[in-house]
Coordinates of C-alpha atoms and ligand atoms in Angstrom, one line a residue:
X249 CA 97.1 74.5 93.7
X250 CA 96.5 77.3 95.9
X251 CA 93.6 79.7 95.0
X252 CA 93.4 83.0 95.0
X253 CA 90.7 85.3 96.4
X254 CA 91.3 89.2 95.8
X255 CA 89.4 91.7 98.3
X256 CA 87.2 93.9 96.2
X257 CA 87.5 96.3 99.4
X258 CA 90.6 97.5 97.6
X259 CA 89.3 97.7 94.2
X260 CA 87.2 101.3 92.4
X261 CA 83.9 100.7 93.7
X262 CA 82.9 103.1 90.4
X263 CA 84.1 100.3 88.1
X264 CA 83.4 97.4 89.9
X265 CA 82.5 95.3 87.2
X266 CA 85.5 96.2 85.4
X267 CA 87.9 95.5 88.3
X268 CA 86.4 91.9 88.6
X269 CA 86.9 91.2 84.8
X270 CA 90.6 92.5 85.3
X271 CA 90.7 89.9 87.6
X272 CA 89.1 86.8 86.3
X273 CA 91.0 87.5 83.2
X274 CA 94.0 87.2 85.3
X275 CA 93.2 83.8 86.6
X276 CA 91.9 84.4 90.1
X277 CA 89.2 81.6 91.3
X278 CA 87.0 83.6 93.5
X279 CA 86.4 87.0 94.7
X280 CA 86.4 88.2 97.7
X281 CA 83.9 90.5 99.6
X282 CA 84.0 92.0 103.1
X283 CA 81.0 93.6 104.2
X284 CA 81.0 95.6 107.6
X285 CA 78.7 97.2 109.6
X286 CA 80.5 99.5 112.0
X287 CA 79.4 97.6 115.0
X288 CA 81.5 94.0 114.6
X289 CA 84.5 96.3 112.8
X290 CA 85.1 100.1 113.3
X291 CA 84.6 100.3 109.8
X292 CA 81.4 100.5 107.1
X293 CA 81.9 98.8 103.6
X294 CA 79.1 97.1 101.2
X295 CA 76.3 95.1 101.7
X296 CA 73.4 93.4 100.1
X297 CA 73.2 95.8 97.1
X298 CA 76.8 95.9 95.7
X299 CA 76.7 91.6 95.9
X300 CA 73.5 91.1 94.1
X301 CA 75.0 93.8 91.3
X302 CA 78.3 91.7 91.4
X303 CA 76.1 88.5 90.7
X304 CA 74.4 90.0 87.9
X305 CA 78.0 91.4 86.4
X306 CA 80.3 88.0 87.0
X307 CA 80.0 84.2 87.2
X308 CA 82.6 84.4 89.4
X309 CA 83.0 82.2 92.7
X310 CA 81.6 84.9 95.4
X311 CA 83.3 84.6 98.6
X312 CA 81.1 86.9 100.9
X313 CA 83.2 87.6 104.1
X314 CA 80.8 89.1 106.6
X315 CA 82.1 91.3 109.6
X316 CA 79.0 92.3 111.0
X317 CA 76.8 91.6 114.2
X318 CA 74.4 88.9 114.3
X319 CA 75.2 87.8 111.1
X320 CA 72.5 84.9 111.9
X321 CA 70.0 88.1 110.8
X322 CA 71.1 88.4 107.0
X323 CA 72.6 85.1 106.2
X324 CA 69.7 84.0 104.2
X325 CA 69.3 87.3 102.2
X326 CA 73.4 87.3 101.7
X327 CA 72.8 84.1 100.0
X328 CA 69.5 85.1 98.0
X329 CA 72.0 88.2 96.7
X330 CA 73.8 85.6 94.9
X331 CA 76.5 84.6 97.6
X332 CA 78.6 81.4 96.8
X333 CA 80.0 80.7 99.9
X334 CA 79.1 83.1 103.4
X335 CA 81.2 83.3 106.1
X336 CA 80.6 84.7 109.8
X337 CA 82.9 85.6 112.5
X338 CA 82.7 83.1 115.5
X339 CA 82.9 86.1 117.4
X340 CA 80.0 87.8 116.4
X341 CA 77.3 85.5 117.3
X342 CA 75.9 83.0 120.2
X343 CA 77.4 79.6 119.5
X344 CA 73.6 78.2 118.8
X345 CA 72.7 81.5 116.3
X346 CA 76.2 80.2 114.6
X347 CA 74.4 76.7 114.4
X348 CA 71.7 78.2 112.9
X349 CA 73.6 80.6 110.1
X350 CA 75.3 77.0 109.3
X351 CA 71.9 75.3 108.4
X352 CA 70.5 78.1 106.8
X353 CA 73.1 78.9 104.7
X354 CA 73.1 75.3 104.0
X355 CA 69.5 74.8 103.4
X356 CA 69.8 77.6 100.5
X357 CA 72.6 75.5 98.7
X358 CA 75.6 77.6 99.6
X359 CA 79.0 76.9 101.2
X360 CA 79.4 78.5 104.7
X361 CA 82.7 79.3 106.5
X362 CA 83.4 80.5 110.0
X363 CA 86.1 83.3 111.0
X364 CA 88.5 83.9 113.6
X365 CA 90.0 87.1 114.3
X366 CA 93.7 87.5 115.3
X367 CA 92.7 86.9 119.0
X368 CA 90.3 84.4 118.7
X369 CA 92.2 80.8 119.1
X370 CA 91.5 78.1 116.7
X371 CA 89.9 75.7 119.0
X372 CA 87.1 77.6 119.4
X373 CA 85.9 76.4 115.6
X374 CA 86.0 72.9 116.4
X375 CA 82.6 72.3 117.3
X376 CA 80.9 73.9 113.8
X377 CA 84.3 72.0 111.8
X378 CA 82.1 69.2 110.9
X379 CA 79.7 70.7 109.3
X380 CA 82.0 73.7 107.1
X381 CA 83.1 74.1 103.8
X382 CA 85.3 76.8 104.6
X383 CA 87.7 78.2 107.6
X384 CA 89.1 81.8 107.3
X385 CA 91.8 82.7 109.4
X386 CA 92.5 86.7 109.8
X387 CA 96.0 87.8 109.6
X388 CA 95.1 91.1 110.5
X389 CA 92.4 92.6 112.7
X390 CA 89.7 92.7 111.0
X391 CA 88.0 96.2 109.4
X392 CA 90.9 97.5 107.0
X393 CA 92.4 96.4 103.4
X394 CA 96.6 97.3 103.7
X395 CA 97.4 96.0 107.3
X396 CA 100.8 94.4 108.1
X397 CA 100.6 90.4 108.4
X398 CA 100.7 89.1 111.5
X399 CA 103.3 86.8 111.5
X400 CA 102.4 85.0 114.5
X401 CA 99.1 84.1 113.3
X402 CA 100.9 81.1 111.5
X403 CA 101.2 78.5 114.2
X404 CA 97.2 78.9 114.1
X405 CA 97.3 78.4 110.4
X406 CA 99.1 74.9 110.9
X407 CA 97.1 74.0 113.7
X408 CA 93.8 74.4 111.7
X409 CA 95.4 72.6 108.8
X410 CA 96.0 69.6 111.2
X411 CA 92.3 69.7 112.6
X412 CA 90.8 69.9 109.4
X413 CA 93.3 67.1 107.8
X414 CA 92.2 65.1 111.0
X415 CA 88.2 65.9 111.2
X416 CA 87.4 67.4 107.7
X417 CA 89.5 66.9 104.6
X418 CA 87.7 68.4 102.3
X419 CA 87.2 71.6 104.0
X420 CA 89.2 74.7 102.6
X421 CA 91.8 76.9 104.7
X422 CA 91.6 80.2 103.9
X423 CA 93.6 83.5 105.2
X424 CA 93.0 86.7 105.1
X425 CA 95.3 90.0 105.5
X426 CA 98.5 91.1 104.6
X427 CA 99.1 88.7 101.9
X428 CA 101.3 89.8 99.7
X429 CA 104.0 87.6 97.5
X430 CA 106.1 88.1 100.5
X431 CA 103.8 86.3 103.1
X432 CA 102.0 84.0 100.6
X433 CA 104.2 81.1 100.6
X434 CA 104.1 81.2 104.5
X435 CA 100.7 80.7 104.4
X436 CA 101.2 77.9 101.9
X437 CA 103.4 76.5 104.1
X438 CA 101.0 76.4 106.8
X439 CA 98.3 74.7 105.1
X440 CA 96.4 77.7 103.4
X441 CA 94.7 77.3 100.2
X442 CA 93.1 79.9 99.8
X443 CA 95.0 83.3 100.0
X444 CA 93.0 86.3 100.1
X445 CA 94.8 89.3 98.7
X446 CA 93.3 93.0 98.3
X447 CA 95.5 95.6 98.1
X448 CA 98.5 93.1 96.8
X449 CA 96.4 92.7 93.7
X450 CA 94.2 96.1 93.4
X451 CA 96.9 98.1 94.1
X452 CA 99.2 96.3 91.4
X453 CA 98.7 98.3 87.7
X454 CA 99.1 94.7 85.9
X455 CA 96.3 92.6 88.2
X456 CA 97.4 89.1 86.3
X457 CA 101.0 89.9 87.3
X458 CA 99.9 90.3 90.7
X459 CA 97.9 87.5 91.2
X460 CA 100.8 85.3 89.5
X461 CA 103.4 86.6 91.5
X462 CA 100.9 85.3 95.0
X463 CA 100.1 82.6 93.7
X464 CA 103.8 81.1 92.5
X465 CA 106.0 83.1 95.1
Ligands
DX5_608 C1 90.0 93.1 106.3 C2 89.4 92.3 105.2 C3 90.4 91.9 104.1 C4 91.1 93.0 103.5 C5 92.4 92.4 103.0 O1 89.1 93.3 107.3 O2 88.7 91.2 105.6 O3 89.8 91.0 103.2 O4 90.4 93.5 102.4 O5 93.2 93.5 102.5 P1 94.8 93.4 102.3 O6 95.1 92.2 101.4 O7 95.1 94.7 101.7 O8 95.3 93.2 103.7
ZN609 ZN1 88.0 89.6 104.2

């Protein structure tokens, strides 16, 4: 069964907590949080604070999605926040600094994914595959919630399905962007299982209808 993520970047930051409940009460596995810096995205979001308060509110799965420069800098801190699982952009570090957020992240008992935006292709996550628990693919460019899907990001869905069916089974396929109860089953149908949804679920009064409707469309 596919799991769903929800963004948090469309939620009330003032009730935060509240949001989150909403949503674990309506079955979502993880949630979802994108922290940018205004450097790697044109865009500023949350950071270190706002996840340690989310890991003192929830025992929630938190799926830490980190836009920033250099991430190899604040990996270890993301994860002493109370991070589950932190991912970093390919993009947005040298590959040996990428090496080094893996095994760090690692070392502190955390999952670790790797990124690709929209122009990034999907070979370029082949050499870190091995060793991640987690490959996000962004359907959108990265920095805003409420983007239009790109459709022909889907033929790099499939492709990392096959790599990771081929080199690392157990690893997760996640997307990220646009996903809506309109797009979700394309995803599915590439190999995602985990769909990312923020403004499909935050902006939807009845948050356990919205996540149902992603998650069965
Ligand atoms: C975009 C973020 C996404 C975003 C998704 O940079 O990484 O997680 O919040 O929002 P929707 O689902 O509205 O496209
Ligand atoms: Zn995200």
């Amino acid at each position: 069964m596919v799991k769903i993520s929800p963004s948090v970047l469309s939620a009330d930051f003032c009730r935060l907590s509240a949001e989150v409940e909403d949503i674990r009460r309506g079955g979502a596995e993880y949630v979802h949080v994108d922290v940018m810096d205004g450097i790697f995205v044109p865009n500023i979001s949350i950071g270190l604070p706002v996840v340690e308060s989310l890991r003192k509110a929830t025992d929630m799965f938190l799926d830490v999605h980190l836009m920033i420069d250099r991430p190899h800098r604040y990996v270890e801190r993301f994860c002493a926040a109370g991070a589950d699982l932190v991912t970093v952009h390919a993009e947005a570090d040298q590959p040996q600094d990428l090496f080094a957020c893996i095994e760090t992240i690692k070392a502190q008992g955390k999952k670790v994914g790797m990124s690709v935006k929209p122009k990034t292709p999907a070979e370029v996550l082949l050499p870190y595959l091995p060793q991640l628990d987690l490959v996000l693919v962004m359907t959108v460019e990265p920095g805003f919630g409420g983007q239009r899907f790109m459709h022909d990001m889907l033929p790099k869905i499939e492709r990392l399905r096959r790599f990771i069916n081929e080199q690392n089974p157990g690893c997760e396929l996640e997307v990220d962007g646009g996903v809506d109860p309109v797009t979700a089953p394309l995803c599915k149908q590439a190999g995602a299982n985990v769909l990312v949804a923020g403004s499909a679920v935050f902006k939807h009064a009845d948050r356990a209808e919205a996540i149902r409707a992603i998650r069965q469309a």
